[in-house]
Amino acid sequence: MTTILDILGSVVIGGIILFLMINFSVFQSSTSSSSDANLQIQQNAKTLAEMLSYDQRKIGYNYSANPLITAESKNFFSCRYRSRWH
């Protein structure tokens, strides 16, 4: 009778330990995938910021040198193109 109780007790304790290890593994996996998703979002945001910065530079935002296109008069749509090579 004592042997059966010892075996039953060890099976219960082993089951609890096994359950805790599986629970820890599942938690670790979900934390890892959440971290990977956050990293992907940060990388996408950085790429978007670089693309917007590049596009703004190409249209002349925050450009300190002489512009290639200058306005001739107060008319907004009247512009004169000045070539770089002249």
Short mmCIF file of the N, C-alpha and C atoms (twelve columns), coordinates in Angstrom:
data_MODEL
# 
_entry.id   MODEL 
# 
loop_
_atom_site.group_PDB 
_atom_site.id 
_atom_site.type_symbol 
_atom_site.label_atom_id 
_atom_site.label_alt_id 
_atom_site.label_comp_id 
_atom_site.label_asym_id 
_atom_site.label_seq_id 
_atom_site.Cartn_x 
_atom_site.Cartn_y 
_atom_site.Cartn_z 
_atom_site.pdbx_PDB_model_num 
ATOM 1   N N  . MET A 1  0.812  -1.200 0.000   1 
ATOM 2   C CA . MET A 1  0.000  0.000  0.000   1 
ATOM 3   C C  . MET A 1  0.854  1.262  0.000   1 
ATOM 4   N N  . THR A 2  1.938  1.244  0.758   1 
ATOM 5   C CA . THR A 2  2.824  2.394  0.824   1 
ATOM 6   C C  . THR A 2  3.488  2.633  -0.530  1 
ATOM 7   N N  . THR A 3  3.829  1.590  -1.238  1 
ATOM 8   C CA . THR A 3  4.467  1.706  -2.538  1 
ATOM 9   C C  . THR A 3  3.521  2.348  -3.548  1 
ATOM 10  N N  . ILE A 4  2.265  1.997  -3.498  1 
ATOM 11  C CA . ILE A 4  1.286  2.574  -4.425  1 
ATOM 12  C C  . ILE A 4  1.108  4.066  -4.140  1 
ATOM 13  N N  . LEU A 5  1.069  4.441  -2.882  1 
ATOM 14  C CA . LEU A 5  0.950  5.868  -2.527  1 
ATOM 15  C C  . LEU A 5  2.196  6.639  -2.956  1 
ATOM 16  N N  . ASP A 6  3.363  6.029  -2.808  1 
ATOM 17  C CA . ASP A 6  4.604  6.685  -3.239  1 
ATOM 18  C C  . ASP A 6  4.608  6.899  -4.758  1 
ATOM 19  N N  . ILE A 7  4.190  5.882  -5.501  1 
ATOM 20  C CA . ILE A 7  4.134  5.993  -6.963  1 
ATOM 21  C C  . ILE A 7  3.088  7.025  -7.373  1 
ATOM 22  N N  . LEU A 8  1.935  7.012  -6.749  1 
ATOM 23  C CA . LEU A 8  0.881  7.980  -7.054  1 
ATOM 24  C C  . LEU A 8  1.330  9.408  -6.735  1 
ATOM 25  N N  . GLY A 9  2.004  9.582  -5.598  1 
ATOM 26  C CA . GLY A 9  2.522  10.906 -5.227  1 
ATOM 27  C C  . GLY A 9  3.576  11.400 -6.208  1 
ATOM 28  N N  . SER A 10 4.474  10.500 -6.640  1 
ATOM 29  C CA . SER A 10 5.516  10.905 -7.595  1 
ATOM 30  C C  . SER A 10 4.925  11.225 -8.965  1 
ATOM 31  N N  . VAL A 11 3.859  10.517 -9.372  1 
ATOM 32  C CA . VAL A 11 3.186  10.817 -10.642 1 
ATOM 33  C C  . VAL A 11 2.516  12.180 -10.566 1 
ATOM 34  N N  . VAL A 12 1.889  12.501 -9.452  1 
ATOM 35  C CA . VAL A 12 1.238  13.811 -9.295  1 
ATOM 36  C C  . VAL A 12 2.281  14.927 -9.310  1 
ATOM 37  N N  . ILE A 13 3.354  14.754 -8.551  1 
ATOM 38  C CA . ILE A 13 4.403  15.784 -8.513  1 
ATOM 39  C C  . ILE A 13 5.059  15.920 -9.887  1 
ATOM 40  N N  . GLY A 14 5.334  14.792 -10.562 1 
ATOM 41  C CA . GLY A 14 5.907  14.838 -11.912 1 
ATOM 42  C C  . GLY A 14 4.968  15.527 -12.894 1 
ATOM 43  N N  . GLY A 15 3.657  15.262 -12.764 1 
ATOM 44  C CA . GLY A 15 2.673  15.912 -13.635 1 
ATOM 45  C C  . GLY A 15 2.628  17.414 -13.423 1 
ATOM 46  N N  . ILE A 16 2.722  17.838 -12.168 1 
ATOM 47  C CA . ILE A 16 2.735  19.280 -11.875 1 
ATOM 48  C C  . ILE A 16 3.978  19.933 -12.457 1 
ATOM 49  N N  . ILE A 17 5.115  19.283 -12.301 1 
ATOM 50  C CA . ILE A 17 6.373  19.832 -12.853 1 
ATOM 51  C C  . ILE A 17 6.298  19.876 -14.381 1 
ATOM 52  N N  . LEU A 18 5.778  18.813 -14.993 1 
ATOM 53  C CA . LEU A 18 5.639  18.785 -16.452 1 
ATOM 54  C C  . LEU A 18 4.690  19.885 -16.931 1 
ATOM 55  N N  . PHE A 19 3.573  20.074 -16.218 1 
ATOM 56  C CA . PHE A 19 2.630  21.138 -16.565 1 
ATOM 57  C C  . PHE A 19 3.291  22.520 -16.469 1 
ATOM 58  N N  . LEU A 20 4.066  22.752 -15.423 1 
ATOM 59  C CA . LEU A 20 4.752  24.040 -15.269 1 
ATOM 60  C C  . LEU A 20 5.772  24.276 -16.376 1 
ATOM 61  N N  . MET A 21 6.472  23.212 -16.778 1 
ATOM 62  C CA . MET A 21 7.460  23.358 -17.855 1 
ATOM 63  C C  . MET A 21 6.775  23.660 -19.191 1 
ATOM 64  N N  . ILE A 22 5.668  23.003 -19.471 1 
ATOM 65  C CA . ILE A 22 4.933  23.262 -20.714 1 
ATOM 66  C C  . ILE A 22 4.361  24.674 -20.701 1 
ATOM 67  N N  . ASN A 23 3.807  25.088 -19.563 1 
ATOM 68  C CA . ASN A 23 3.250  26.433 -19.433 1 
ATOM 69  C C  . ASN A 23 4.342  27.485 -19.656 1 
ATOM 70  N N  . PHE A 24 5.536  27.256 -19.090 1 
ATOM 71  C CA . PHE A 24 6.654  28.181 -19.283 1 
ATOM 72  C C  . PHE A 24 7.073  28.239 -20.752 1 
ATOM 73  N N  . SER A 25 7.098  27.089 -21.413 1 
ATOM 74  C CA . SER A 25 7.481  27.041 -22.829 1 
ATOM 75  C C  . SER A 25 6.487  27.809 -23.695 1 
ATOM 76  N N  . VAL A 26 5.195  27.653 -23.427 1 
ATOM 77  C CA . VAL A 26 4.173  28.373 -24.193 1 
ATOM 78  C C  . VAL A 26 4.294  29.873 -23.945 1 
ATOM 79  N N  . PHE A 27 4.512  30.281 -22.708 1 
ATOM 80  C CA . PHE A 27 4.684  31.708 -22.375 1 
ATOM 81  C C  . PHE A 27 5.905  32.275 -23.087 1 
ATOM 82  N N  . GLN A 28 7.007  31.530 -23.072 1 
ATOM 83  C CA . GLN A 28 8.240  31.969 -23.732 1 
ATOM 84  C C  . GLN A 28 8.010  32.140 -25.232 1 
ATOM 85  N N  . SER A 29 7.293  31.224 -25.844 1 
ATOM 86  C CA . SER A 29 7.022  31.282 -27.280 1 
ATOM 87  C C  . SER A 29 6.157  32.492 -27.628 1 
ATOM 88  N N  . SER A 30 5.111  32.747 -26.834 1 
ATOM 89  C CA . SER A 30 4.246  33.893 -27.132 1 
ATOM 90  C C  . SER A 30 4.970  35.210 -26.909 1 
ATOM 91  N N  . THR A 31 5.833  35.275 -25.903 1 
ATOM 92  C CA . THR A 31 6.615  36.488 -25.662 1 
ATOM 93  C C  . THR A 31 7.594  36.727 -26.808 1 
ATOM 94  N N  . SER A 32 8.193  35.660 -27.310 1 
ATOM 95  C CA . SER A 32 9.132  35.784 -28.419 1 
ATOM 96  C C  . SER A 32 8.445  36.276 -29.688 1 
ATOM 97  N N  . SER A 33 7.283  35.724 -30.011 1 
ATOM 98  C CA . SER A 33 6.582  36.165 -31.219 1 
ATOM 99  C C  . SER A 33 6.071  37.593 -31.073 1 
ATOM 100 N N  . SER A 34 5.675  37.984 -29.859 1 
ATOM 101 C CA . SER A 34 5.251  39.365 -29.624 1 
ATOM 102 C C  . SER A 34 6.429  40.319 -29.803 1 
ATOM 103 N N  . SER A 35 7.588  39.929 -29.307 1 
ATOM 104 C CA . SER A 35 8.790  40.754 -29.457 1 
ATOM 105 C C  . SER A 35 9.182  40.881 -30.930 1 
ATOM 106 N N  . ASP A 36 9.082  39.778 -31.671 1 
ATOM 107 C CA . ASP A 36 9.394  39.812 -33.102 1 
ATOM 108 C C  . ASP A 36 8.437  40.729 -33.854 1 
ATOM 109 N N  . ALA A 37 7.157  40.702 -33.477 1 
ATOM 110 C CA . ALA A 37 6.169  41.570 -34.127 1 
ATOM 111 C C  . ALA A 37 6.469  43.033 -33.844 1 
ATOM 112 N N  . ASN A 38 6.847  43.352 -32.604 1 
ATOM 113 C CA . ASN A 38 7.200  44.734 -32.263 1 
ATOM 114 C C  . ASN A 38 8.440  45.193 -33.027 1 
ATOM 115 N N  . LEU A 39 9.421  44.317 -33.170 1 
ATOM 116 C CA . LEU A 39 10.618 44.656 -33.925 1 
ATOM 117 C C  . LEU A 39 10.273 44.926 -35.387 1 
ATOM 118 N N  . GLN A 40 9.409  44.111 -35.973 1 
ATOM 119 C CA . GLN A 40 8.995  44.299 -37.368 1 
ATOM 120 C C  . GLN A 40 8.275  45.636 -37.544 1 
ATOM 121 N N  . ILE A 41 7.422  46.000 -36.588 1 
ATOM 122 C CA . ILE A 41 6.712  47.280 -36.658 1 
ATOM 123 C C  . ILE A 41 7.695  48.439 -36.582 1 
ATOM 124 N N  . GLN A 42 8.688  48.341 -35.694 1 
ATOM 125 C CA . GLN A 42 9.688  49.407 -35.577 1 
ATOM 126 C C  . GLN A 42 10.508 49.535 -36.857 1 
ATOM 127 N N  . GLN A 43 10.871 48.416 -37.457 1 
ATOM 128 C CA . GLN A 43 11.638 48.471 -38.703 1 
ATOM 129 C C  . GLN A 43 10.807 49.076 -39.831 1 
ATOM 130 N N  . ASN A 44 9.527  48.741 -39.897 1 
ATOM 131 C CA . ASN A 44 8.661  49.311 -40.922 1 
ATOM 132 C C  . ASN A 44 8.482  50.811 -40.722 1 
ATOM 133 N N  . ALA A 45 8.354  51.245 -39.474 1 
ATOM 134 C CA . ALA A 45 8.212  52.675 -39.189 1 
ATOM 135 C C  . ALA A 45 9.482  53.423 -39.572 1 
ATOM 136 N N  . LYS A 46 10.644 52.849 -39.303 1 
ATOM 137 C CA . LYS A 46 11.911 53.483 -39.676 1 
ATOM 138 C C  . LYS A 46 12.040 53.593 -41.190 1 
ATOM 139 N N  . THR A 47 11.662 52.530 -41.903 1 
ATOM 140 C CA . THR A 47 11.720 52.560 -43.365 1 
ATOM 141 C C  . THR A 47 10.772 53.615 -43.929 1 
ATOM 142 N N  . LEU A 48 9.579  53.717 -43.365 1 
ATOM 143 C CA . LEU A 48 8.618  54.726 -43.805 1 
ATOM 144 C C  . LEU A 48 9.155  56.130 -43.568 1 
ATOM 145 N N  . ALA A 49 9.766  56.368 -42.406 1 
ATOM 146 C CA . ALA A 49 10.327 57.682 -42.111 1 
ATOM 147 C C  . ALA A 49 11.455 58.029 -43.085 1 
ATOM 148 N N  . GLU A 50 12.286 57.047 -43.422 1 
ATOM 149 C CA . GLU A 50 13.364 57.287 -44.387 1 
ATOM 150 C C  . GLU A 50 12.807 57.607 -45.767 1 
ATOM 151 N N  . MET A 51 11.747 56.901 -46.171 1 
ATOM 152 C CA . MET A 51 11.142 57.158 -47.484 1 
ATOM 153 C C  . MET A 51 10.522 58.552 -47.533 1 
ATOM 154 N N  . LEU A 52 9.830  58.946 -46.468 1 
ATOM 155 C CA . LEU A 52 9.230  60.283 -46.436 1 
ATOM 156 C C  . LEU A 52 10.294 61.371 -46.429 1 
ATOM 157 N N  . SER A 53 11.363 61.148 -45.682 1 
ATOM 158 C CA . SER A 53 12.458 62.124 -45.656 1 
ATOM 159 C C  . SER A 53 13.093 62.267 -47.033 1 
ATOM 160 N N  . TYR A 54 13.300 61.148 -47.703 1 
ATOM 161 C CA . TYR A 54 13.876 61.174 -49.045 1 
ATOM 162 C C  . TYR A 54 12.957 61.915 -50.021 1 
ATOM 163 N N  . ASP A 55 11.654 61.611 -49.961 1 
ATOM 164 C CA . ASP A 55 10.702 62.273 -50.850 1 
ATOM 165 C C  . ASP A 55 10.639 63.775 -50.588 1 
ATOM 166 N N  . GLN A 56 10.674 64.182 -49.328 1 
ATOM 167 C CA . GLN A 56 10.642 65.604 -49.007 1 
ATOM 168 C C  . GLN A 56 11.909 66.299 -49.492 1 
ATOM 169 N N  . ARG A 57 13.043 65.619 -49.366 1 
ATOM 170 C CA . ARG A 57 14.288 66.207 -49.886 1 
ATOM 171 C C  . ARG A 57 14.212 66.370 -51.398 1 
ATOM 172 N N  . LYS A 58 13.605 65.391 -52.075 1 
ATOM 173 C CA . LYS A 58 13.512 65.465 -53.535 1 
ATOM 174 C C  . LYS A 58 12.599 66.595 -54.002 1 
ATOM 175 N N  . ILE A 59 11.580 66.946 -53.215 1 
ATOM 176 C CA . ILE A 59 10.692 68.037 -53.633 1 
ATOM 177 C C  . ILE A 59 11.194 69.389 -53.142 1 
ATOM 178 N N  . GLY A 60 12.311 69.396 -52.398 1 
ATOM 179 C CA . GLY A 60 12.916 70.662 -52.034 1 
ATOM 180 C C  . GLY A 60 12.640 71.134 -50.625 1 
ATOM 181 N N  . TYR A 61 12.043 70.337 -49.795 1 
ATOM 182 C CA . TYR A 61 11.779 70.738 -48.417 1 
ATOM 183 C C  . TYR A 61 13.091 70.786 -47.643 1 
ATOM 184 N N  . ASN A 62 13.308 71.889 -46.931 1 
ATOM 185 C CA . ASN A 62 14.503 72.088 -46.104 1 
ATOM 186 C C  . ASN A 62 15.767 72.060 -46.964 1 
ATOM 187 N N  . TYR A 63 15.705 72.681 -48.128 1 
ATOM 188 C CA . TYR A 63 16.830 72.739 -49.058 1 
ATOM 189 C C  . TYR A 63 17.446 74.118 -48.962 1 
ATOM 190 N N  . SER A 64 18.725 74.217 -48.641 1 
ATOM 191 C CA . SER A 64 19.340 75.511 -48.367 1 
ATOM 192 C C  . SER A 64 20.043 76.133 -49.584 1 
ATOM 193 N N  . ALA A 65 20.356 75.383 -50.610 1 
ATOM 194 C CA . ALA A 65 21.051 75.916 -51.780 1 
ATOM 195 C C  . ALA A 65 20.067 76.636 -52.700 1 
ATOM 196 N N  . ASN A 66 20.570 77.178 -53.821 1 
ATOM 197 C CA . ASN A 66 19.712 77.866 -54.782 1 
ATOM 198 C C  . ASN A 66 18.757 76.882 -55.436 1 
ATOM 199 N N  . PRO A 67 17.487 77.237 -55.528 1 
ATOM 200 C CA . PRO A 67 16.524 76.321 -56.135 1 
ATOM 201 C C  . PRO A 67 16.671 76.251 -57.649 1 
ATOM 202 N N  . LEU A 68 16.285 75.141 -58.231 1 
ATOM 203 C CA . LEU A 68 16.328 74.996 -59.686 1 
ATOM 204 C C  . LEU A 68 15.141 75.697 -60.342 1 
ATOM 205 N N  . ILE A 69 14.012 75.764 -59.673 1 
ATOM 206 C CA . ILE A 69 12.824 76.430 -60.193 1 
ATOM 207 C C  . ILE A 69 12.527 77.622 -59.301 1 
ATOM 208 N N  . THR A 70 12.428 78.790 -59.893 1 
ATOM 209 C CA . THR A 70 12.123 79.983 -59.117 1 
ATOM 210 C C  . THR A 70 10.870 80.631 -59.684 1 
ATOM 211 N N  . ALA A 71 10.155 81.353 -58.853 1 
ATOM 212 C CA . ALA A 71 8.936  82.036 -59.296 1 
ATOM 213 C C  . ALA A 71 9.314  83.325 -60.009 1 
ATOM 214 N N  . GLU A 72 8.676  83.606 -61.145 1 
ATOM 215 C CA . GLU A 72 8.955  84.823 -61.892 1 
ATOM 216 C C  . GLU A 72 8.208  86.016 -61.327 1 
ATOM 217 N N  . SER A 73 6.991  85.816 -60.935 1 
ATOM 218 C CA . SER A 73 6.190  86.931 -60.446 1 
ATOM 219 C C  . SER A 73 5.323  86.453 -59.303 1 
ATOM 220 N N  . LYS A 74 4.319  87.234 -58.980 1 
ATOM 221 C CA . LYS A 74 3.422  86.844 -57.894 1 
ATOM 222 C C  . LYS A 74 2.417  85.791 -58.339 1 
ATOM 223 N N  . ASN A 75 2.341  85.551 -59.622 1 
ATOM 224 C CA . ASN A 75 1.452  84.509 -60.117 1 
ATOM 225 C C  . ASN A 75 2.032  83.156 -59.701 1 
ATOM 226 N N  . PHE A 76 1.257  82.377 -59.007 1 
ATOM 227 C CA . PHE A 76 1.737  81.122 -58.424 1 
ATOM 228 C C  . PHE A 76 2.156  80.109 -59.485 1 
ATOM 229 N N  . PHE A 77 1.473  80.086 -60.628 1 
ATOM 230 C CA . PHE A 77 1.727  79.061 -61.624 1 
ATOM 231 C C  . PHE A 77 2.785  79.455 -62.651 1 
ATOM 232 N N  . SER A 78 3.321  80.646 -62.564 1 
ATOM 233 C CA . SER A 78 4.335  81.080 -63.510 1 
ATOM 234 C C  . SER A 78 5.711  80.809 -62.922 1 
ATOM 235 N N  . CYS A 79 6.448  79.885 -63.522 1 
ATOM 236 C CA . CYS A 79 7.767  79.517 -63.019 1 
ATOM 237 C C  . CYS A 79 8.771  79.529 -64.164 1 
ATOM 238 N N  . ARG A 80 10.010 79.706 -63.812 1 
ATOM 239 C CA . ARG A 80 11.077 79.664 -64.789 1 
ATOM 240 C C  . ARG A 80 12.074 78.601 -64.354 1 
ATOM 241 N N  . TYR A 81 12.434 77.718 -65.247 1 
ATOM 242 C CA . TYR A 81 13.364 76.638 -64.941 1 
ATOM 243 C C  . TYR A 81 14.786 77.131 -65.137 1 
ATOM 244 N N  . ARG A 82 15.627 76.909 -64.149 1 
ATOM 245 C CA . ARG A 82 17.022 77.281 -64.245 1 
ATOM 246 C C  . ARG A 82 17.839 75.990 -64.213 1 
ATOM 247 N N  . SER A 83 18.585 75.746 -65.236 1 
ATOM 248 C CA . SER A 83 19.352 74.523 -65.345 1 
ATOM 249 C C  . SER A 83 20.562 74.564 -64.412 1 
ATOM 250 N N  . ARG A 84 20.972 73.435 -63.943 1 
ATOM 251 C CA . ARG A 84 22.154 73.368 -63.081 1 
ATOM 252 C C  . ARG A 84 23.434 73.650 -63.841 1 
ATOM 253 N N  . TRP A 85 23.432 73.370 -65.123 1 
ATOM 254 C CA . TRP A 85 24.676 73.415 -65.888 1 
ATOM 255 C C  . TRP A 85 24.933 74.767 -66.542 1 
ATOM 256 N N  . HIS A 86 24.134 75.761 -66.281 1 
ATOM 257 C CA . HIS A 86 24.365 77.098 -66.866 1 
ATOM 258 C C  . HIS A 86 25.087 77.961 -65.880 1 
# 
